[in-house]
CSV table of C-alpha atoms and ligand atoms in Angstrom, one decimal:
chain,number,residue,atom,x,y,z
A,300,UNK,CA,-25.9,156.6,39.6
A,301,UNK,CA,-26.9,153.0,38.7
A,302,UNK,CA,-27.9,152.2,35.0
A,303,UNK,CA,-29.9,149.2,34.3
A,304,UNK,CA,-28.2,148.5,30.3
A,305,UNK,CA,-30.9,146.3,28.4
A,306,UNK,CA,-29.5,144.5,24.7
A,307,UNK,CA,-31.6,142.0,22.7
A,308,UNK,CA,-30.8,143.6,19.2
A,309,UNK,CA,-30.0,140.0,17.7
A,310,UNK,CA,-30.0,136.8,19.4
A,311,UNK,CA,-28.6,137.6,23.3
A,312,UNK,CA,-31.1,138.8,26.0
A,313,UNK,CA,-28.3,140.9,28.0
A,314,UNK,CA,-29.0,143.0,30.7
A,315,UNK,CA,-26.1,145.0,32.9
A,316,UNK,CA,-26.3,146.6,36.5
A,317,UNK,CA,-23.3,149.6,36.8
A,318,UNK,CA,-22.8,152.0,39.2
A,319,UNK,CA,-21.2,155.2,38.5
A,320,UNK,CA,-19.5,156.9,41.0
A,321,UNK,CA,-17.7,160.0,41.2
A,322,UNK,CA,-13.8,159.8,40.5
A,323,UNK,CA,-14.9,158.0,36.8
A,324,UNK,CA,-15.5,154.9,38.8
A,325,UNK,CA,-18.0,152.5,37.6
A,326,UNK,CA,-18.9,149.1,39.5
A,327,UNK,CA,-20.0,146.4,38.0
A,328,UNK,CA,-23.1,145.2,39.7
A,329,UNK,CA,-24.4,142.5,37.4
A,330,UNK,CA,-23.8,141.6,33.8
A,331,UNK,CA,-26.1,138.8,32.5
A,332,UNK,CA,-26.2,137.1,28.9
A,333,UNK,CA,-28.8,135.0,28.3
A,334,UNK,CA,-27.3,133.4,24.9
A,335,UNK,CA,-29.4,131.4,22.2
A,336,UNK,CA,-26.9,130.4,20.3
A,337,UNK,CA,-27.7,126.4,20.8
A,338,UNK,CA,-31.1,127.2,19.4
A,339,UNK,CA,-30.0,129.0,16.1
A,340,UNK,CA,-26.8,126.6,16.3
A,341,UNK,CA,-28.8,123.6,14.1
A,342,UNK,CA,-30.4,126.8,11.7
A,343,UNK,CA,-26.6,127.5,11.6
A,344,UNK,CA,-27.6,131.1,11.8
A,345,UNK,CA,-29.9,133.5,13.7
A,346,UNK,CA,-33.4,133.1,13.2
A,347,UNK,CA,-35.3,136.4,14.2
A,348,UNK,CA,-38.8,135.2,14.6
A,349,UNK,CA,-37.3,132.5,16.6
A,350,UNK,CA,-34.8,135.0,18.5
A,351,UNK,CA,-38.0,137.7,19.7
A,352,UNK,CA,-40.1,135.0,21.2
A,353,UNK,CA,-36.9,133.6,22.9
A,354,UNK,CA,-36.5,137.4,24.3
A,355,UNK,CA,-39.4,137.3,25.1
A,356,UNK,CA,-39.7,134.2,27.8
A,357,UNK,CA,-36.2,135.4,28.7
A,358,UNK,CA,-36.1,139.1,29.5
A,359,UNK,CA,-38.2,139.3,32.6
A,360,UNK,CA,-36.5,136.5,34.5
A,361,UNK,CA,-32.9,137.9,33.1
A,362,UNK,CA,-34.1,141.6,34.6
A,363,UNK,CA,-34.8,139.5,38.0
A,364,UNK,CA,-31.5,137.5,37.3
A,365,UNK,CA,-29.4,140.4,37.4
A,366,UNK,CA,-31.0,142.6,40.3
A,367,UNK,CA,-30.5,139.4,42.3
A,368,UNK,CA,-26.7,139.4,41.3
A,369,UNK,CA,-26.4,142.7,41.8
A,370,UNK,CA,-28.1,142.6,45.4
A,371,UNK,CA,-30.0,145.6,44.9
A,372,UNK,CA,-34.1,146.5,44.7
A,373,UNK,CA,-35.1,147.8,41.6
A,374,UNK,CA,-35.8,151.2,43.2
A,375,UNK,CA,-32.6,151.8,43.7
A,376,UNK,CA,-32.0,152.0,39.6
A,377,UNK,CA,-32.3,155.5,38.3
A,378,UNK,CA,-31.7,155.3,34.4
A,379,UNK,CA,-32.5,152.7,31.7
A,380,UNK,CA,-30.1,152.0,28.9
A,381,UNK,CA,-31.4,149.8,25.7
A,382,UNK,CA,-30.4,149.4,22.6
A,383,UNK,CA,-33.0,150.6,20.4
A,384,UNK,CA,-31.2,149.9,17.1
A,385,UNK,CA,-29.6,148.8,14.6
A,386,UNK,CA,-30.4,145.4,14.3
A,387,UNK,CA,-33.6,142.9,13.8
A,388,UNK,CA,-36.7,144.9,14.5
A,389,UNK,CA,-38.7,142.0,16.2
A,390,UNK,CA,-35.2,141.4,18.8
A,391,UNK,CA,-35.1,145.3,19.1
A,392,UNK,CA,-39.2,145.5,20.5
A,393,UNK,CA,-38.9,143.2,23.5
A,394,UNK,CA,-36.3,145.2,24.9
A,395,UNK,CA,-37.1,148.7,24.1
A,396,UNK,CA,-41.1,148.2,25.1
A,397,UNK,CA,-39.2,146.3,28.3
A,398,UNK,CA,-37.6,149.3,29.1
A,399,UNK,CA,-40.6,151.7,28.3
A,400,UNK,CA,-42.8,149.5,30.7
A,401,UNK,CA,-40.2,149.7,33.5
A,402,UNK,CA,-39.2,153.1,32.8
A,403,UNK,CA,-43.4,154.0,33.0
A,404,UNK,CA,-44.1,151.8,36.3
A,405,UNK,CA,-40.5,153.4,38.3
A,406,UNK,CA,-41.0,157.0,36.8
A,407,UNK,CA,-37.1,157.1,35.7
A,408,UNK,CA,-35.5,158.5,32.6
A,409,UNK,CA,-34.9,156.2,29.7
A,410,UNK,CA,-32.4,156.5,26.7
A,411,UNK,CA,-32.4,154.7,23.6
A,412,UNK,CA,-29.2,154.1,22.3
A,413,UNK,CA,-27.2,152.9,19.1
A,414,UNK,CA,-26.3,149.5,19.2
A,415,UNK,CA,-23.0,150.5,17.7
A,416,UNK,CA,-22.1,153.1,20.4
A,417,UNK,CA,-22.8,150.6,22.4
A,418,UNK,CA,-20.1,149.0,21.0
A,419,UNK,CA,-17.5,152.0,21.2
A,420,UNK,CA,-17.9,152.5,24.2
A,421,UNK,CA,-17.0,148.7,25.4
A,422,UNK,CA,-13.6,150.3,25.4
A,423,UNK,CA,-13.9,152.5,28.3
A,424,UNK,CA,-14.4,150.2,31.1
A,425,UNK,CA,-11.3,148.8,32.8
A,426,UNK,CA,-10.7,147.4,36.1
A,427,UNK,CA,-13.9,149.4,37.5
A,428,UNK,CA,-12.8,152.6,36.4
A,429,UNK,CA,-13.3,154.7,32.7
A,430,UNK,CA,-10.5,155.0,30.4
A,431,UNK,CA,-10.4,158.4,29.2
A,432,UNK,CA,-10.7,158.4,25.5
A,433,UNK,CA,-8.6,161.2,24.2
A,434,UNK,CA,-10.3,163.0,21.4
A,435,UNK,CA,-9.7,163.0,18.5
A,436,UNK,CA,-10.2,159.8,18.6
A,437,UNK,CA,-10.6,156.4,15.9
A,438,UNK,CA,-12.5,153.2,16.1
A,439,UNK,CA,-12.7,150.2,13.7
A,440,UNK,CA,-15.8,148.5,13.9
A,441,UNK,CA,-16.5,145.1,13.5
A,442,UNK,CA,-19.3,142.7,13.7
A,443,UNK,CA,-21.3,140.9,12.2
A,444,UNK,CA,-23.3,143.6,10.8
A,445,UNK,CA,-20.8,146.5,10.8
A,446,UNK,CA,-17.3,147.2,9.3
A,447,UNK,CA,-16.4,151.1,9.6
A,448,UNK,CA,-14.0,153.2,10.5
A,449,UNK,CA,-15.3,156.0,12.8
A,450,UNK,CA,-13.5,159.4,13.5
A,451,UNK,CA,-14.7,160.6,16.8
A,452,UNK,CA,-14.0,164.4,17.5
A,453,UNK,CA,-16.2,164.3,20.8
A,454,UNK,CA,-18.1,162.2,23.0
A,455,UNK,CA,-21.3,161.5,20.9
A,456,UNK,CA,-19.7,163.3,17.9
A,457,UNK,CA,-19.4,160.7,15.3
A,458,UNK,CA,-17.8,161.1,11.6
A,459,UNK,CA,-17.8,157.8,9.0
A,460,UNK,CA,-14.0,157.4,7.5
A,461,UNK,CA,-14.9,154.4,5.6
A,462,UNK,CA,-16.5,151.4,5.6
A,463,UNK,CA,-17.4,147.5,4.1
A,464,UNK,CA,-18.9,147.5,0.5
A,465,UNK,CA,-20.2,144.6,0.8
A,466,UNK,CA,-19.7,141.9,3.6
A,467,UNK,CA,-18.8,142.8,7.2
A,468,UNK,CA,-15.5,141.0,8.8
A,469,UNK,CA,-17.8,139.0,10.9
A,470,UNK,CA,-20.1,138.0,8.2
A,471,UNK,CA,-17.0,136.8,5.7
A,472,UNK,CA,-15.6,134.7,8.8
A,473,UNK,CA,-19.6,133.5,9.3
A,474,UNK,CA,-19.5,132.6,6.1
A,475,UNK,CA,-16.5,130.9,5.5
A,476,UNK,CA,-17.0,128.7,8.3
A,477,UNK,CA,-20.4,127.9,7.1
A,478,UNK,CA,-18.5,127.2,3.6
A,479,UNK,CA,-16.0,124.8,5.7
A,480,UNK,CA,-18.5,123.5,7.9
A,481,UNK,CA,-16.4,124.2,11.2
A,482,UNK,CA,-19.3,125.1,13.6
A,483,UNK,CA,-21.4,127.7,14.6
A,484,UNK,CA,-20.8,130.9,15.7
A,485,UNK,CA,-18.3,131.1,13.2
A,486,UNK,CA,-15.9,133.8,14.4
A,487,UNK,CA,-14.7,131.8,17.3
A,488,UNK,CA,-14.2,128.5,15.9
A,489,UNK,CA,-12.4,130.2,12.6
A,490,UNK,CA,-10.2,131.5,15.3
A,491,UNK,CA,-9.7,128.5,17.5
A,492,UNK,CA,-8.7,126.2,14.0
A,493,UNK,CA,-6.5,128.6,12.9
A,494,UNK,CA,-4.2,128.5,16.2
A,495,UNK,CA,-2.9,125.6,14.7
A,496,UNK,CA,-2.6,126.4,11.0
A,497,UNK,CA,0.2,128.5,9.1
A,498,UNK,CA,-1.0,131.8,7.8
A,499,UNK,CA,1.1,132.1,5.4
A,500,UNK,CA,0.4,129.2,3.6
A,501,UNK,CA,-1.9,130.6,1.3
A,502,UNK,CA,-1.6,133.8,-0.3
A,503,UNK,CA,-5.2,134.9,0.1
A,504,UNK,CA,-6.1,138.5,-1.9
A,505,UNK,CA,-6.0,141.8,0.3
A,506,UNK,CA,-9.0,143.6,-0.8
A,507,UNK,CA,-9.0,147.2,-1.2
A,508,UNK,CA,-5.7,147.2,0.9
A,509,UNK,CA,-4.2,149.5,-1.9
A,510,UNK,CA,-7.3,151.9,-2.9
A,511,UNK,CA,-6.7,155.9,-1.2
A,512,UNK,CA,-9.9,155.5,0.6
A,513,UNK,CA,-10.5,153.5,4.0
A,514,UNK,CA,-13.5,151.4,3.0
A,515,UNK,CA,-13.4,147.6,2.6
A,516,UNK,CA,-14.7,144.7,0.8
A,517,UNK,CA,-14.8,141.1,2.1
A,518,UNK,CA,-16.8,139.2,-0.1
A,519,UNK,CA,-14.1,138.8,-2.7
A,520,UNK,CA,-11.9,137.0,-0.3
A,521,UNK,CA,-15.2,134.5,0.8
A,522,UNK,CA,-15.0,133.9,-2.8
A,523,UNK,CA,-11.3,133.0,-3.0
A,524,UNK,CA,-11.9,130.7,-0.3
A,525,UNK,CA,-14.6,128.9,-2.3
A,526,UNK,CA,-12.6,128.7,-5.6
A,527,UNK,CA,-9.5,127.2,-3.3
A,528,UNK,CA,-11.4,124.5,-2.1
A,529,UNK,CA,-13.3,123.4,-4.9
A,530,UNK,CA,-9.8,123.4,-6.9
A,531,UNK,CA,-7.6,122.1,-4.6
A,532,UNK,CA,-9.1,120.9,-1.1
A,533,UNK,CA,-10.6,117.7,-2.3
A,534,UNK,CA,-7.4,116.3,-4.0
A,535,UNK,CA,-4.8,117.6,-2.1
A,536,UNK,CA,-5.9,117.3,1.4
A,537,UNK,CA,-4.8,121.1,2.5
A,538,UNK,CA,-4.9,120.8,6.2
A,539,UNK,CA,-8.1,122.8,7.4
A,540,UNK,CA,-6.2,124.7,9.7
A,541,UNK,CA,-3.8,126.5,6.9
A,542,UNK,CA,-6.3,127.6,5.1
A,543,UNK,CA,-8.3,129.1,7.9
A,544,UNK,CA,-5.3,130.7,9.7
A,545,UNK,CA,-4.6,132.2,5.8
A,546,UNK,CA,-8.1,133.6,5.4
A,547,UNK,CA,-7.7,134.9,8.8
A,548,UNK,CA,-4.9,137.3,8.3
A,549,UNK,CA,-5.8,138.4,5.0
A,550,UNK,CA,-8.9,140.0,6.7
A,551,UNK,CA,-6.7,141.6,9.7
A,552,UNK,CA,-4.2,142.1,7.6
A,553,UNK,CA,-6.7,145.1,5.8
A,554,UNK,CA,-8.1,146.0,8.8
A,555,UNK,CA,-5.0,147.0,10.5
A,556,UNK,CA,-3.4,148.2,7.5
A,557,UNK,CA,-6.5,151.2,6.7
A,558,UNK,CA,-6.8,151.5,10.5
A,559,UNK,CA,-3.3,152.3,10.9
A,560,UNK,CA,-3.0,154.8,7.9
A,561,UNK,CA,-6.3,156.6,8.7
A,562,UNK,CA,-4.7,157.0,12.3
A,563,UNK,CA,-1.7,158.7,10.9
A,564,UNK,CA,-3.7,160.6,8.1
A,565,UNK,CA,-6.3,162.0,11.0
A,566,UNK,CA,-3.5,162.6,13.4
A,567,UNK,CA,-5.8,161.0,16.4
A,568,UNK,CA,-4.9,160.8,19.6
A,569,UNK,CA,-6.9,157.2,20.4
A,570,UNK,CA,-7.3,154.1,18.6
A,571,UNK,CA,-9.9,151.8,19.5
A,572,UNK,CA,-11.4,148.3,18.3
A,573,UNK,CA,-15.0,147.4,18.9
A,574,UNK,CA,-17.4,144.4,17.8
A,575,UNK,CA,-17.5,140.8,18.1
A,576,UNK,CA,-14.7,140.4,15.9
A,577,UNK,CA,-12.8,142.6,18.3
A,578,UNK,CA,-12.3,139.1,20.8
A,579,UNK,CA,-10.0,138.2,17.6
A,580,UNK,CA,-6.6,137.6,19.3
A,581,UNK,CA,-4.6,137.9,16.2
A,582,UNK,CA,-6.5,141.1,15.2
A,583,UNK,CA,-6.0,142.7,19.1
A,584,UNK,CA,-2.5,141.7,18.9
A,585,UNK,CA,-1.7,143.1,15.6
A,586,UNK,CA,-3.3,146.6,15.4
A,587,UNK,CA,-1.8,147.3,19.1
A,588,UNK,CA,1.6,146.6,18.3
A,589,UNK,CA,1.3,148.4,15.2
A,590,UNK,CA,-0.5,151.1,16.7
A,591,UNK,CA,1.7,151.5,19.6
A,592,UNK,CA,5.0,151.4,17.0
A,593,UNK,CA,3.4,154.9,15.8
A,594,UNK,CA,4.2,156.3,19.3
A,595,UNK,CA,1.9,158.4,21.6
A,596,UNK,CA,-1.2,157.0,20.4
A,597,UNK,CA,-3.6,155.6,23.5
A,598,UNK,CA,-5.2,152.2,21.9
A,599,UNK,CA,-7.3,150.8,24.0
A,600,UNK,CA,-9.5,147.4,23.6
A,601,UNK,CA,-12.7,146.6,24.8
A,602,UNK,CA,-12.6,143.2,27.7
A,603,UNK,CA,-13.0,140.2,25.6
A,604,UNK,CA,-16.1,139.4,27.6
A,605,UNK,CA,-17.7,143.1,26.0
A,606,UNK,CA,-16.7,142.4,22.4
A,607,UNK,CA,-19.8,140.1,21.3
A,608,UNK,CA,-23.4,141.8,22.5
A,609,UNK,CA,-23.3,142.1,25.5
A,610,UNK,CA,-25.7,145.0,28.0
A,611,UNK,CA,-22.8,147.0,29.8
A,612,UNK,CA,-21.7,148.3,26.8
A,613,UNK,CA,-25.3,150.0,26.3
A,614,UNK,CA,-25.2,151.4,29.9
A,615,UNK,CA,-21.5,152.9,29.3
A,616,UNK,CA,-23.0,154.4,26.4
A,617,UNK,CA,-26.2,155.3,28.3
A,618,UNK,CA,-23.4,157.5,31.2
A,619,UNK,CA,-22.6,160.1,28.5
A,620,UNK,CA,-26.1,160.6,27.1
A,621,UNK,CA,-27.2,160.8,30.9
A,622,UNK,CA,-24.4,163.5,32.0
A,623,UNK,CA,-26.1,165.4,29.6
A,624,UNK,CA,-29.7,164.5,30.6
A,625,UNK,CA,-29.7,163.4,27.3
A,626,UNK,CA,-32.8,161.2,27.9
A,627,UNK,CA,-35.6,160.0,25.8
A,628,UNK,CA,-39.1,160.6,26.5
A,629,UNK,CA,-40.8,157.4,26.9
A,630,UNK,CA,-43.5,158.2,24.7
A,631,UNK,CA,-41.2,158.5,21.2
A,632,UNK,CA,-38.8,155.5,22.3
A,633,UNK,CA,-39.0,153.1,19.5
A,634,UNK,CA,-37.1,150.3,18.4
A,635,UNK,CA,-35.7,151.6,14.7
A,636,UNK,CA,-33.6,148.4,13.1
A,637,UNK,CA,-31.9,150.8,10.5
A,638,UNK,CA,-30.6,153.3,12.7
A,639,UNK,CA,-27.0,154.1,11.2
A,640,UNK,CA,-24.8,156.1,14.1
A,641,UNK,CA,-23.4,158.1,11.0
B,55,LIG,O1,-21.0,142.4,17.7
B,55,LIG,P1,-21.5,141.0,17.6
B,55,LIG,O2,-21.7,140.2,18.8
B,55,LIG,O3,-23.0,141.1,16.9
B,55,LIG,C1,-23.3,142.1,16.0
B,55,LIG,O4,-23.6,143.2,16.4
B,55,LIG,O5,-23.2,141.7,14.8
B,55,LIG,O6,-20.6,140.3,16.5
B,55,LIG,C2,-20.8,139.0,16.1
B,55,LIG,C3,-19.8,138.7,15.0
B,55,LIG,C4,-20.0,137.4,14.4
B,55,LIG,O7,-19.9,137.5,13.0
B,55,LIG,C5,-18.9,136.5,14.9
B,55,LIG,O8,-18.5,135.4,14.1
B,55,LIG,C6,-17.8,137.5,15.1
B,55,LIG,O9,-18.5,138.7,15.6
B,55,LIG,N1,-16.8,137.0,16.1
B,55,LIG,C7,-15.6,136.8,15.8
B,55,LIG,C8,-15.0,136.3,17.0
B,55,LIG,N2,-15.9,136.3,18.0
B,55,LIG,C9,-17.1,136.8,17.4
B,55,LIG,N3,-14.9,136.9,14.7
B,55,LIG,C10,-13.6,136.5,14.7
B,55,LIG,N4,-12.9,136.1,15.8
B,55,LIG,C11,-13.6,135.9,17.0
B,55,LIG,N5,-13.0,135.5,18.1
B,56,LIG,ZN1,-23.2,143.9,18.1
């Protein structure tokens, strides 16, 4: 079964080739990202009327892109996979009329799918074959949008455990780098800086980390950053990289912390990670040494190339919704930027 995966819910135009084979195998045919980030770079964030026209001069010749990569004719696709939301409603059209159109003119099925599933189910692809998640199951979810805590009793059976009050992880480290003027995307340069800093240096707040519930806060801790270096940065020359690597594990510090206890609380049996903030090293490292120290609990971790937005995480999602024949009449597929998967 080959799944075409289209994404464009914020600034990439991604589109993925798989083909599933019996004996959970999946081949990777093709797995295109078409990124903008040098065009909302000097915005120093994304722009969406700017991001949909940009999806749209891009999606067609990425479709053609990938079925060239792939070495395969279009007729040889029999599902679509796009994201159809959350995310920026303009972003969200080109790919789900894209797939509507195509869907039409081959007379194949078509699902639209969560953006955040999407996500979750990053995790099962390993080495062409599909880890097996064993249920029940947890993942922390974080982007730039999204920080939750999702209890998963089945595939496509979706409980929320807890979530962000305010900020996102990948928002607060956007932020903060936007506050510090280290570059654009933030997540990756925070990251890359703080390699070289001490995190202990500075004894940044742990939001929540105490509360009895699993939700989060993060704008507290962009805040603490601010005060610190409007007190202190200017006239005592803090090195950069201290303070980054201290804001760093504050916020995986939390996230680890409420991930691990709702694992032991819910008595799962897997324990998965999913979002761009998911390529964090120090936050992979962490919560799978501390998950694995809990003993026979499965963690598994999505590639680092399918952490950020990326199209074959919306055609692994699209497999289980198309075992079931789970499909979406083309008629009623919409792009809906508010969808919330719970
Ligand atoms: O999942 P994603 O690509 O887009 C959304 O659905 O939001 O996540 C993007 C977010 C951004 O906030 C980005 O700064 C963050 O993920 N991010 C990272 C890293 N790579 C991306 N945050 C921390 N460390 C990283 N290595
Ligand atoms: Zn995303």
């Amino acid at each position: 079964m080959i799944i075409l995966g289209i994404e464009t819910s914020c600034d990439e135009t991604a589109i993925s080739l798989l083909d599933f084979q019996k004996g959970n195998l999946a081949k990777l045919l093709a797995n295109v990202v078409s990124s903008q980030i040098k065009i909302h770079k000097k915005y120093g964030g994304v722009v969406p009327e700017v991001a949909a026209r940009q999806h749209l001069v891009n999606i067609l010749p990425t479709i053609s892109f990938a079925l060239n990569k792939a070495r395969i004719k279009s007729k040889e696709i029999d599902i679509i996979a796009t994201a159809s939301g959350p995310g920026l409603i303009t972003s969200l059209m080109v790919g789900v009329e894209t797939a509507k159109v195509l869907a039409y003119a081959w007379q194949i099925p078509v699902i639209g799918l969560n953006h955040i599933e999407g996500h979750i189910y990053a995790n099962i692809l390993a080495n062409g074959k599909l880890a097996k998640i064993e249920f029940p199951a947890l993942c922390l979810v974080v982007s730039g949008g999204h920080t939750e805590l999702i209890y998963m009793q089945n595939h496509g059976d979706y409980r929320l455990v807890g979530r962000t009050r305010d900020d996102a992880a990948g928002e607060a480290f956007d932020k903060v780098a936007k506050l510090l003027k280290v570059g654009y995307p933030g997540g990756p340069m925070i990251e890359k800086l703080a390699k070289k800093g001490d995190s202990k240096a500075f004894d940044f707040p742990r939001p929540m980390l105490n509360y009895k519930n699993y939700d989060f806060s993060f704008s507290g801790l962009k805040t603490s950053v601010l005060y610190l270096v409007k007190k202190e940065f200017q006239y005592k020359k803090i090195p950069l990289t201290n303070l980054l690597a201290s804001f760093q594990q504050a916020v995986v510090d939390v996230l680890t912390e409420k991930t691990v206890r709702a694992a032991k609380e819910f008595k799962v049996k897997t324990v998965m990670l999913a979002g761009g903030v998911a390529a964090n090293q120090r936050l992979r490292q962490t919560l799978e040494a501390k998950i694995k120290k809990l003993g026979r609990i499965k963690f598994l971790k999505p590639n680092i190339q399918f952490c950020t937005d990326n199209a074959v995480m919306i055609a692994l999602a699209g497999y289980f919704h198309a075992l079931n024949k789970n499909f979406t009449p083309w008629q009623k597929l919409k792009a809906d930027p508010n969808w919330e998967l719970v």
